[in-house]
PDB file of C-alpha atoms in Angstrom:
ATOM      1  CA  UNK A   1     -34.522  -4.019   2.790  1.00 54.00           C
ATOM      2  CA  UNK A   2     -37.319  -5.301   0.671  1.00 59.00           C
ATOM      3  CA  UNK A   3     -40.367  -4.898   0.052  1.00 58.00           C
ATOM      4  CA  UNK A   4     -42.505  -7.358   2.934  1.00 57.00           C
ATOM      5  CA  UNK A   5     -44.830  -9.952   0.921  1.00 53.00           C
ATOM      6  CA  UNK A   6     -48.320  -9.954   1.025  1.00 54.00           C
ATOM      7  CA  UNK A   7     -49.967 -12.218   3.292  1.00 55.00           C
ATOM      8  CA  UNK A   8     -52.771 -13.618   1.232  1.00 54.00           C
ATOM      9  CA  UNK A   9     -49.425 -14.822  -1.232  1.00 52.00           C
ATOM     10  CA  UNK A  10     -47.845 -17.208   1.139  1.00 52.00           C
ATOM     11  CA  UNK A  11     -44.049 -16.475   0.042  1.00 52.00           C
ATOM     12  CA  UNK A  12     -45.775 -17.229  -3.631  1.00 54.00           C
ATOM     13  CA  UNK A  13     -44.753 -15.018  -6.466  1.00 53.00           C
ATOM     14  CA  UNK A  14     -47.727 -13.521  -6.799  1.00 55.00           C
ATOM     15  CA  UNK A  15     -47.317 -12.520 -11.101  1.00 58.00           C
ATOM     16  CA  UNK A  16     -50.577 -13.228 -13.610  1.00 58.00           C
ATOM     17  CA  UNK A  17     -47.686 -14.804 -15.762  1.00 55.00           C
ATOM     18  CA  UNK A  18     -46.324 -17.512 -12.481  1.00 54.00           C
ATOM     19  CA  UNK A  19     -49.898 -18.084 -11.542  1.00 55.00           C
ATOM     20  CA  UNK A  20     -51.772 -21.553 -12.154  1.00 52.00           C
ATOM     21  CA  UNK A  21     -54.115 -20.565 -14.632  1.00 54.00           C
ATOM     22  CA  UNK A  22     -57.791 -21.083 -12.971  1.00 56.00           C
ATOM     23  CA  UNK A  23     -59.607 -24.338 -14.821  1.00 57.00           C
ATOM     24  CA  UNK A  24     -61.400 -22.457 -17.113  1.00 59.00           C
ATOM     25  CA  UNK A  25     -64.940 -24.421 -18.911  1.00 64.00           C
ATOM     26  CA  UNK A  26     -63.261 -25.219 -21.860  1.00 58.00           C
ATOM     27  CA  UNK A  27     -65.657 -25.533 -25.060  1.00 62.00           C
ATOM     28  CA  UNK A  28     -65.677 -28.872 -26.139  1.00 57.00           C
ATOM     29  CA  UNK A  29     -63.374 -28.007 -29.379  1.00 62.00           C
ATOM     30  CA  UNK A  30     -60.227 -26.849 -27.472  1.00 68.00           C
ATOM     31  CA  UNK A  31     -56.836 -28.822 -26.648  1.00 68.00           C
ATOM     32  CA  UNK A  32     -58.498 -30.896 -23.383  1.00 69.00           C
ATOM     33  CA  UNK A  33     -61.095 -32.784 -26.366  1.00 77.00           C
ATOM     34  CA  UNK A  34     -58.934 -32.910 -29.556  1.00 80.00           C
ATOM     35  CA  UNK A  35     -55.953 -34.325 -27.918  1.00 79.00           C
ATOM     36  CA  UNK A  36     -57.328 -37.362 -26.452  1.00 82.00           C
ATOM     37  CA  UNK A  37     -59.512 -37.705 -29.833  1.00 85.00           C
ATOM     38  CA  UNK A  38     -57.080 -38.061 -31.315  1.00 87.00           C
ATOM     39  CA  UNK A  39     -54.705 -40.637 -28.886  1.00 88.00           C
ATOM     40  CA  UNK A  40     -57.473 -43.061 -29.602  1.00 92.00           C
ATOM     41  CA  UNK A  41     -56.313 -44.357 -32.661  1.00 92.00           C
ATOM     42  CA  UNK A  42     -53.769 -46.042 -30.588  1.00 90.00           C
ATOM     43  CA  UNK A  43     -55.912 -48.160 -28.508  1.00 93.00           C
ATOM     44  CA  UNK A  44     -59.003 -48.295 -30.774  1.00 94.00           C
ATOM     45  CA  UNK A  45     -55.491 -49.688 -33.383  1.00 93.00           C
ATOM     46  CA  UNK A  46     -54.194 -52.196 -30.795  1.00 93.00           C
ATOM     47  CA  UNK A  47     -57.577 -53.498 -30.058  1.00 94.00           C
ATOM     48  CA  UNK A  48     -58.202 -54.136 -33.552  1.00 93.00           C
ATOM     49  CA  UNK A  49     -54.406 -56.342 -33.364  1.00 92.00           C
ATOM     50  CA  UNK A  50     -55.852 -58.381 -30.882  1.00 92.00           C
ATOM     51  CA  UNK A  51     -58.778 -59.262 -32.981  1.00 92.00           C
ATOM     52  CA  UNK A  52     -57.125 -59.200 -36.280  1.00 92.00           C
ATOM     53  CA  UNK A  53     -53.645 -60.387 -35.617  1.00 90.00           C
ATOM     54  CA  UNK A  54     -52.181 -63.063 -35.395  1.00 89.00           C
ATOM     55  CA  UNK A  55     -49.125 -63.808 -33.002  1.00 89.00           C
ATOM     56  CA  UNK A  56     -46.139 -64.470 -34.967  1.00 88.00           C
ATOM     57  CA  UNK A  57     -46.414 -60.542 -35.872  1.00 91.00           C
ATOM     58  CA  UNK A  58     -46.206 -59.150 -32.104  1.00 91.00           C
ATOM     59  CA  UNK A  59     -43.641 -57.359 -31.460  1.00 91.00           C
ATOM     60  CA  UNK A  60     -42.034 -58.431 -27.058  1.00 92.00           C
ATOM     61  CA  UNK A  61     -40.528 -55.772 -27.143  1.00 94.00           C
ATOM     62  CA  UNK A  62     -43.005 -52.471 -28.445  1.00 94.00           C
ATOM     63  CA  UNK A  63     -45.903 -53.796 -27.162  1.00 94.00           C
ATOM     64  CA  UNK A  64     -44.818 -53.860 -23.459  1.00 95.00           C
ATOM     65  CA  UNK A  65     -43.502 -50.057 -24.278  1.00 96.00           C
ATOM     66  CA  UNK A  66     -47.033 -48.323 -25.499  1.00 94.00           C
ATOM     67  CA  UNK A  67     -48.463 -50.486 -21.731  1.00 96.00           C
ATOM     68  CA  UNK A  68     -45.840 -48.760 -19.543  1.00 96.00           C
ATOM     69  CA  UNK A  69     -46.112 -45.463 -21.907  1.00 95.00           C
ATOM     70  CA  UNK A  70     -49.825 -45.617 -21.839  1.00 95.00           C
ATOM     71  CA  UNK A  71     -49.239 -46.133 -17.757  1.00 96.00           C
ATOM     72  CA  UNK A  72     -47.414 -42.592 -17.587  1.00 96.00           C
ATOM     73  CA  UNK A  73     -50.114 -40.664 -19.059  1.00 93.00           C
ATOM     74  CA  UNK A  74     -52.801 -41.533 -17.028  1.00 94.00           C
ATOM     75  CA  UNK A  75     -51.407 -40.768 -14.679  1.00 94.00           C
ATOM     76  CA  UNK A  76     -51.032 -36.982 -15.924  1.00 92.00           C
ATOM     77  CA  UNK A  77     -54.746 -37.452 -16.939  1.00 90.00           C
ATOM     78  CA  UNK A  78     -54.946 -38.389 -13.939  1.00 92.00           C
ATOM     79  CA  UNK A  79     -52.954 -35.196 -11.906  1.00 92.00           C
ATOM     80  CA  UNK A  80     -53.282 -32.437 -13.949  1.00 86.00           C
ATOM     81  CA  UNK A  81     -56.162 -29.836 -13.552  1.00 81.00           C
ATOM     82  CA  UNK A  82     -58.800 -30.516 -14.818  1.00 79.00           C
ATOM     83  CA  UNK A  83     -58.644 -33.763 -14.827  1.00 85.00           C
ATOM     84  CA  UNK A  84     -59.243 -35.547 -17.834  1.00 86.00           C
ATOM     85  CA  UNK A  85     -61.071 -38.282 -18.033  1.00 90.00           C
ATOM     86  CA  UNK A  86     -61.016 -38.597 -21.369  1.00 89.00           C
ATOM     87  CA  UNK A  87     -57.074 -39.183 -21.752  1.00 90.00           C
ATOM     88  CA  UNK A  88     -57.351 -41.825 -18.831  1.00 94.00           C
ATOM     89  CA  UNK A  89     -59.452 -43.342 -20.044  1.00 94.00           C
ATOM     90  CA  UNK A  90     -57.937 -43.459 -23.818  1.00 94.00           C
ATOM     91  CA  UNK A  91     -55.291 -44.439 -22.661  1.00 95.00           C
ATOM     92  CA  UNK A  92     -56.344 -47.231 -19.520  1.00 96.00           C
ATOM     93  CA  UNK A  93     -57.312 -48.738 -22.985  1.00 96.00           C
ATOM     94  CA  UNK A  94     -54.272 -48.821 -24.389  1.00 96.00           C
ATOM     95  CA  UNK A  95     -52.685 -49.900 -21.449  1.00 97.00           C
ATOM     96  CA  UNK A  96     -55.499 -52.501 -21.371  1.00 96.00           C
ATOM     97  CA  UNK A  97     -54.528 -53.924 -24.864  1.00 96.00           C
ATOM     98  CA  UNK A  98     -51.312 -53.607 -25.181  1.00 96.00           C
ATOM     99  CA  UNK A  99     -51.212 -56.370 -21.780  1.00 96.00           C
ATOM    100  CA  UNK A 100     -53.500 -58.849 -24.436  1.00 96.00           C
ATOM    101  CA  UNK A 101     -51.051 -57.877 -26.851  1.00 95.00           C
ATOM    102  CA  UNK A 102     -48.283 -59.314 -24.407  1.00 95.00           C
ATOM    103  CA  UNK A 103     -49.920 -61.822 -23.553  1.00 95.00           C
ATOM    104  CA  UNK A 104     -50.505 -63.837 -25.955  1.00 94.00           C
ATOM    105  CA  UNK A 105     -46.633 -62.600 -27.383  1.00 94.00           C
ATOM    106  CA  UNK A 106     -45.232 -64.823 -24.349  1.00 94.00           C
ATOM    107  CA  UNK A 107     -48.419 -67.774 -24.618  1.00 92.00           C
ATOM    108  CA  UNK A 108     -46.969 -68.643 -28.017  1.00 90.00           C
ATOM    109  CA  UNK A 109     -43.539 -67.836 -28.258  1.00 89.00           C
ATOM    110  CA  UNK A 110     -43.313 -69.044 -24.830  1.00 90.00           C
ATOM    111  CA  UNK A 111     -45.551 -71.710 -23.760  1.00 89.00           C
ATOM    112  CA  UNK A 112     -46.193 -73.423 -26.691  1.00 83.00           C
ATOM    113  CA  UNK A 113     -49.364 -71.650 -28.578  1.00 84.00           C
ATOM    114  CA  UNK A 114     -47.118 -72.028 -31.180  1.00 81.00           C
ATOM    115  CA  UNK A 115     -46.803 -75.625 -31.859  1.00 82.00           C
ATOM    116  CA  UNK A 116     -50.845 -76.208 -30.952  1.00 85.00           C
ATOM    117  CA  UNK A 117     -51.320 -73.456 -33.773  1.00 83.00           C
ATOM    118  CA  UNK A 118     -48.789 -74.807 -35.872  1.00 78.00           C
ATOM    119  CA  UNK A 119     -47.720 -78.567 -36.143  1.00 76.00           C
ATOM    120  CA  UNK A 120     -46.688 -78.814 -39.449  1.00 75.00           C
ATOM    121  CA  UNK A 121     -43.401 -76.422 -38.222  1.00 75.00           C
ATOM    122  CA  UNK A 122     -42.763 -78.100 -34.768  1.00 73.00           C
ATOM    123  CA  UNK A 123     -42.919 -81.081 -37.200  1.00 73.00           C
ATOM    124  CA  UNK A 124     -40.517 -79.012 -39.886  1.00 75.00           C
ATOM    125  CA  UNK A 125     -38.196 -77.788 -36.900  1.00 76.00           C
ATOM    126  CA  UNK A 126     -37.744 -81.246 -35.438  1.00 75.00           C
ATOM    127  CA  UNK A 127     -36.402 -82.683 -39.477  1.00 74.00           C
ATOM    128  CA  UNK A 128     -34.292 -79.576 -39.036  1.00 77.00           C
ATOM    129  CA  UNK A 129     -32.549 -80.718 -35.765  1.00 78.00           C
ATOM    130  CA  UNK A 130     -32.636 -84.249 -36.611  1.00 74.00           C
ATOM    131  CA  UNK A 131     -30.108 -83.857 -40.241  1.00 74.00           C
ATOM    132  CA  UNK A 132     -28.365 -81.307 -37.987  1.00 76.00           C
ATOM    133  CA  UNK A 133     -27.395 -84.674 -36.065  1.00 75.00           C
ATOM    134  CA  UNK A 134     -27.180 -86.443 -39.098  1.00 73.00           C
ATOM    135  CA  UNK A 135     -24.725 -84.158 -39.841  1.00 72.00           C
ATOM    136  CA  UNK A 136     -22.721 -84.774 -36.472  1.00 74.00           C
ATOM    137  CA  UNK A 137     -22.792 -88.066 -36.354  1.00 70.00           C
ATOM    138  CA  UNK A 138     -21.646 -88.641 -40.615  1.00 68.00           C
ATOM    139  CA  UNK A 139     -18.726 -86.006 -38.869  1.00 70.00           C
ATOM    140  CA  UNK A 140     -18.196 -88.190 -36.256  1.00 67.00           C
ATOM    141  CA  UNK A 141     -18.047 -91.309 -38.640  1.00 64.00           C
ATOM    142  CA  UNK A 142     -15.930 -89.541 -40.953  1.00 65.00           C
ATOM    143  CA  UNK A 143     -13.199 -88.807 -37.915  1.00 67.00           C
ATOM    144  CA  UNK A 144     -13.231 -92.679 -36.774  1.00 60.00           C
ATOM    145  CA  UNK A 145     -15.115 -92.608 -34.369  1.00 57.00           C
ATOM    146  CA  UNK A 146     -17.482 -95.500 -34.649  1.00 54.00           C
ATOM    147  CA  UNK A 147     -18.335 -96.636 -31.663  1.00 56.00           C
ATOM    148  CA  UNK A 148     -20.831 -93.722 -30.492  1.00 56.00           C
ATOM    149  CA  UNK A 149     -20.771 -91.925 -33.625  1.00 54.00           C
ATOM    150  CA  UNK A 150     -22.542 -95.571 -34.973  1.00 60.00           C
ATOM    151  CA  UNK A 151     -25.528 -95.669 -32.609  1.00 64.00           C
ATOM    152  CA  UNK A 152     -26.000 -92.150 -32.378  1.00 64.00           C
ATOM    153  CA  UNK A 153     -26.213 -92.147 -36.412  1.00 61.00           C
ATOM    154  CA  UNK A 154     -29.160 -95.067 -35.538  1.00 65.00           C
ATOM    155  CA  UNK A 155     -30.761 -92.887 -33.312  1.00 69.00           C
ATOM    156  CA  UNK A 156     -31.409 -89.811 -35.284  1.00 67.00           C
ATOM    157  CA  UNK A 157     -31.780 -91.624 -38.023  1.00 66.00           C
ATOM    158  CA  UNK A 158     -34.753 -93.057 -36.041  1.00 67.00           C
ATOM    159  CA  UNK A 159     -35.807 -89.636 -34.721  1.00 69.00           C
ATOM    160  CA  UNK A 160     -35.295 -88.045 -38.280  1.00 65.00           C
ATOM    161  CA  UNK A 161     -37.784 -90.617 -39.926  1.00 64.00           C
ATOM    162  CA  UNK A 162     -40.463 -89.980 -37.446  1.00 67.00           C
ATOM    163  CA  UNK A 163     -39.793 -86.163 -37.937  1.00 65.00           C
ATOM    164  CA  UNK A 164     -40.305 -86.764 -41.561  1.00 63.00           C
ATOM    165  CA  UNK A 165     -43.546 -89.111 -41.198  1.00 66.00           C
ATOM    166  CA  UNK A 166     -45.240 -86.489 -38.656  1.00 66.00           C
ATOM    167  CA  UNK A 167     -44.543 -83.732 -40.199  1.00 63.00           C
ATOM    168  CA  UNK A 168     -45.664 -85.004 -43.874  1.00 62.00           C
ATOM    169  CA  UNK A 169     -49.272 -86.076 -41.624  1.00 67.00           C
ATOM    170  CA  UNK A 170     -49.998 -82.462 -40.769  1.00 65.00           C
ATOM    171  CA  UNK A 171     -48.485 -80.796 -43.941  1.00 63.00           C
ATOM    172  CA  UNK A 172     -50.958 -83.638 -45.395  1.00 66.00           C
ATOM    173  CA  UNK A 173     -53.703 -82.625 -43.004  1.00 69.00           C
ATOM    174  CA  UNK A 174     -53.245 -78.516 -43.734  1.00 68.00           C
ATOM    175  CA  UNK A 175     -53.207 -79.986 -47.235  1.00 65.00           C
ATOM    176  CA  UNK A 176     -56.853 -81.221 -47.781  1.00 70.00           C
ATOM    177  CA  UNK A 177     -58.307 -78.797 -45.124  1.00 73.00           C
ATOM    178  CA  UNK A 178     -57.204 -76.018 -47.334  1.00 67.00           C
ATOM    179  CA  UNK A 179     -57.772 -77.870 -50.484  1.00 65.00           C
ATOM    180  CA  UNK A 180     -62.050 -78.666 -49.285  1.00 71.00           C
ATOM    181  CA  UNK A 181     -61.246 -74.466 -47.554  1.00 73.00           C
ATOM    182  CA  UNK A 182     -61.416 -73.920 -51.109  1.00 66.00           C
ATOM    183  CA  UNK A 183     -63.446 -75.590 -53.216  1.00 69.00           C
ATOM    184  CA  UNK A 184     -66.130 -75.204 -51.208  1.00 74.00           C
ATOM    185  CA  UNK A 185     -65.026 -71.361 -51.735  1.00 70.00           C
ATOM    186  CA  UNK A 186     -64.912 -71.845 -55.097  1.00 67.00           C
ATOM    187  CA  UNK A 187     -68.318 -73.908 -55.293  1.00 70.00           C
ATOM    188  CA  UNK A 188     -69.961 -70.981 -53.769  1.00 74.00           C
ATOM    189  CA  UNK A 189     -68.971 -69.162 -56.574  1.00 69.00           C
ATOM    190  CA  UNK A 190     -70.800 -71.046 -59.359  1.00 67.00           C
ATOM    191  CA  UNK A 191     -73.814 -71.494 -57.042  1.00 71.00           C
ATOM    192  CA  UNK A 192     -73.858 -67.204 -56.859  1.00 69.00           C
ATOM    193  CA  UNK A 193     -73.552 -67.531 -60.646  1.00 66.00           C
ATOM    194  CA  UNK A 194     -75.904 -68.845 -61.162  1.00 65.00           C
ATOM    195  CA  UNK A 195     -78.638 -67.430 -60.479  1.00 64.00           C
TER     196      UNK A 195
END
């Protein structure tokens, strides 16, 4: 028969090696401070990207992955004893920033943000599509399917002409804006050199 377990242990191991440590009063140079401080690089980079990066360069896979990662570690920071509020704030900020990045990505690629921001790319895509339709119609003509292909070719030609004119207009408008911007910068430089 084994040794009886003392009532104070309630069946748990009483060795110091197996007991949960009591939460010590950590000075600020310990891991509960410097770990989260070093981890602030993630949310600061995410916030920088929110305000400075074009939606074209947002990763549609990495942003939600980082958001989920931060949500998991928010729970860890909350459940650990003593609670690590600095780590919790760090991951809450990162989860929010990555969620904003993902919303920007979805808006840009799936809800018309790209078309609003770059109308010249839309016109170029339409011209490419119309060009492909013309090639397809020409292939039908070569196969002696004249009646349907002739109508398709006329329609595709009209669409290509419309897309090309829209693209040229968008490119010229953008070109004029860039030219005016460059001219104003050059004039400012000249004025600053004269002074």
